[in-house]
Coordinates of C-alpha atoms in Angstrom, one line a residue:
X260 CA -7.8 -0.6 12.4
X261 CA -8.0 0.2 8.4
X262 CA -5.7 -1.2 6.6
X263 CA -5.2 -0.2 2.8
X264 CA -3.6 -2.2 0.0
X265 CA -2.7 -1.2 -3.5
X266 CA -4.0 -3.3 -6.2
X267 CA -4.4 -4.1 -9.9
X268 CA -8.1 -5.1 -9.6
X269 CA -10.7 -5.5 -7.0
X270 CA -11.1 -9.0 -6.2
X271 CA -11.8 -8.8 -2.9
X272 CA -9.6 -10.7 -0.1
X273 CA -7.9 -12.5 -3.1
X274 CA -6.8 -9.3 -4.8
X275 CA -2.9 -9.2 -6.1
X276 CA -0.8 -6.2 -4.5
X277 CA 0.0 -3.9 -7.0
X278 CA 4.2 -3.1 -7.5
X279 CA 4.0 0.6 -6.7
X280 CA 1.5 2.9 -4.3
X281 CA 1.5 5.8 -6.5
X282 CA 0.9 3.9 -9.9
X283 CA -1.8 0.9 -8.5
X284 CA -5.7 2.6 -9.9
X285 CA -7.5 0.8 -6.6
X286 CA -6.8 0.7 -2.8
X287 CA -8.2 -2.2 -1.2
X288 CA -9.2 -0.6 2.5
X289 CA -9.6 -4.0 5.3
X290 CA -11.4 -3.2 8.2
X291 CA -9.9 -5.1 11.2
X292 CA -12.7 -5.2 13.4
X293 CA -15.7 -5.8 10.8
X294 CA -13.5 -7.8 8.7
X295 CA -14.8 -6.0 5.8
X296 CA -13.5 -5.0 2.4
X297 CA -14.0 -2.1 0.6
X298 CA -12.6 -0.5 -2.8
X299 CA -11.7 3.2 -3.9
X300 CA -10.3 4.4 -6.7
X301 CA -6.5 6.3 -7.0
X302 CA -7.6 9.8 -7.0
X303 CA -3.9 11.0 -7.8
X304 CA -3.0 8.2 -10.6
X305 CA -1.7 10.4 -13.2
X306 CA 0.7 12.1 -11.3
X307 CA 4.7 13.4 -11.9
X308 CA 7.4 10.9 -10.1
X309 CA 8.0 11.8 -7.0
X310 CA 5.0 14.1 -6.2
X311 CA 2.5 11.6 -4.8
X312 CA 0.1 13.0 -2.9
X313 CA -1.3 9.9 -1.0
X314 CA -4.2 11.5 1.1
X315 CA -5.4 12.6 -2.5
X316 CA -4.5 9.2 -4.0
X317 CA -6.5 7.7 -1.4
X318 CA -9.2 10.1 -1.8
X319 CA -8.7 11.9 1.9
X320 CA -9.8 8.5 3.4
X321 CA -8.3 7.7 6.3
X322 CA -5.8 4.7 7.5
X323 CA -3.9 3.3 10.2
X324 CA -1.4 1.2 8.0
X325 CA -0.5 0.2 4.3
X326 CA 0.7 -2.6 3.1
X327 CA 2.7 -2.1 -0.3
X328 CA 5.5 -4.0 -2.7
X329 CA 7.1 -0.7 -3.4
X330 CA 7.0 2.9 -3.1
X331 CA 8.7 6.1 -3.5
X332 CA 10.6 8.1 -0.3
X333 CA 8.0 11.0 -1.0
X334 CA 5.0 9.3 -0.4
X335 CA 6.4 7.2 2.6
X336 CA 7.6 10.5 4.4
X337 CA 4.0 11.5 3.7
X338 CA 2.3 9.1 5.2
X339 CA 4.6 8.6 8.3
X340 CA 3.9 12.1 9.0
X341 CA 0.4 11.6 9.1
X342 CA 0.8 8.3 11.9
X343 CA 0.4 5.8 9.2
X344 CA 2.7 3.0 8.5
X345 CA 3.7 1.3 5.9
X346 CA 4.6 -2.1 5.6
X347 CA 6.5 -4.7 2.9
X348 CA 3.8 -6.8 1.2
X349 CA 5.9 -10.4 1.6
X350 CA 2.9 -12.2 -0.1
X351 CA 1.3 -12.0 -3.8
X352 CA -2.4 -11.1 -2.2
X353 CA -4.5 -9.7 0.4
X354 CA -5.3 -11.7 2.3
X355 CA -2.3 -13.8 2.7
X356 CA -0.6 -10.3 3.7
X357 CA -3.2 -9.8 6.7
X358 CA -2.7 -13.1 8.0
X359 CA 0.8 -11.9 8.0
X360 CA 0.1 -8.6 9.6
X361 CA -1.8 -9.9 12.2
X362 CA 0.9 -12.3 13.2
X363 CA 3.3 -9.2 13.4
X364 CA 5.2 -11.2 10.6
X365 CA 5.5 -7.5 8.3
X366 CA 8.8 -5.6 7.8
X367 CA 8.1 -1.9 8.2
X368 CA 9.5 0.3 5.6
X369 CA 12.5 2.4 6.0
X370 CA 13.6 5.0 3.6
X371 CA 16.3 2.0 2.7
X372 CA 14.0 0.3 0.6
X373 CA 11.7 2.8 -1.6
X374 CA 12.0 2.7 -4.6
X375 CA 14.5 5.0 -6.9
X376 CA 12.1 5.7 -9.5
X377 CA 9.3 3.7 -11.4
X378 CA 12.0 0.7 -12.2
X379 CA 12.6 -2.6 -10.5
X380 CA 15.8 -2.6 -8.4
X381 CA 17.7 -4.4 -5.4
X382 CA 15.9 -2.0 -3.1
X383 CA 12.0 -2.4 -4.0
X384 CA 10.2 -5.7 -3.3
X385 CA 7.8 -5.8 -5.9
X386 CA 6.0 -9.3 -6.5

């Protein structure tokens, strides 16, 4: 399984989750079976609010799940569609949110709790 995280700054398995998919500049991409970390740059950073492509973002590299703080209804309808889900990040780093992951401890996220534009609010979780 590849699992991709949105981050501030490539720091490996200690890297900090980043507050919004579409706005983070790297994606962390964890390999379950190797337990390998990779990093790729946001191909789609500079985007308009609510038109997030994340296959572009992600630079057409595949995943089976993301784990994120927040993120907009677009982009989560996007990747649904494509079989890829999207979790709530419920720790500050990578690591800590695979350990959570893998102990099936990770809220999936619902339309409910995107976020309404590039502001903090009662519906996003951002850390």
């Amino acid at each position: 399984m590849k699992i991709c995280f949105p981050v501030l700054k490539d720091n490996g398995f200690g890297s900090r989750i980043h507050r919004h998919f579409g706005s983070a500049p790297l994606f962390i991409m964890f390999e379950t079976d190797s337990r390998q970390v990779n990093s790729i740059r946001n191909s789609d950073l500079h985007h308009e609010y609510g038109s997030c492509n994340p296959m572009k973002a992600l630079n057409n590299q595949k995943c089976d799940a993301v784990v994120v703080s927040g993120i907009g209804a677009g982009a989560l309808n996007k990747l649904n569609r494509l079989g890829i889900k999207v979790f709530q990040s419920q720790a500050p780093t990578v690591k800590e949110n695979i350990v959570l992951l893998e102990a099936r401890n990770l809220p999936e996220f619902t339309l409910q709790h995107c976020c309404q534009g590039h502001r903090l609010n009662a519906a996003c979780r951002h850390y």
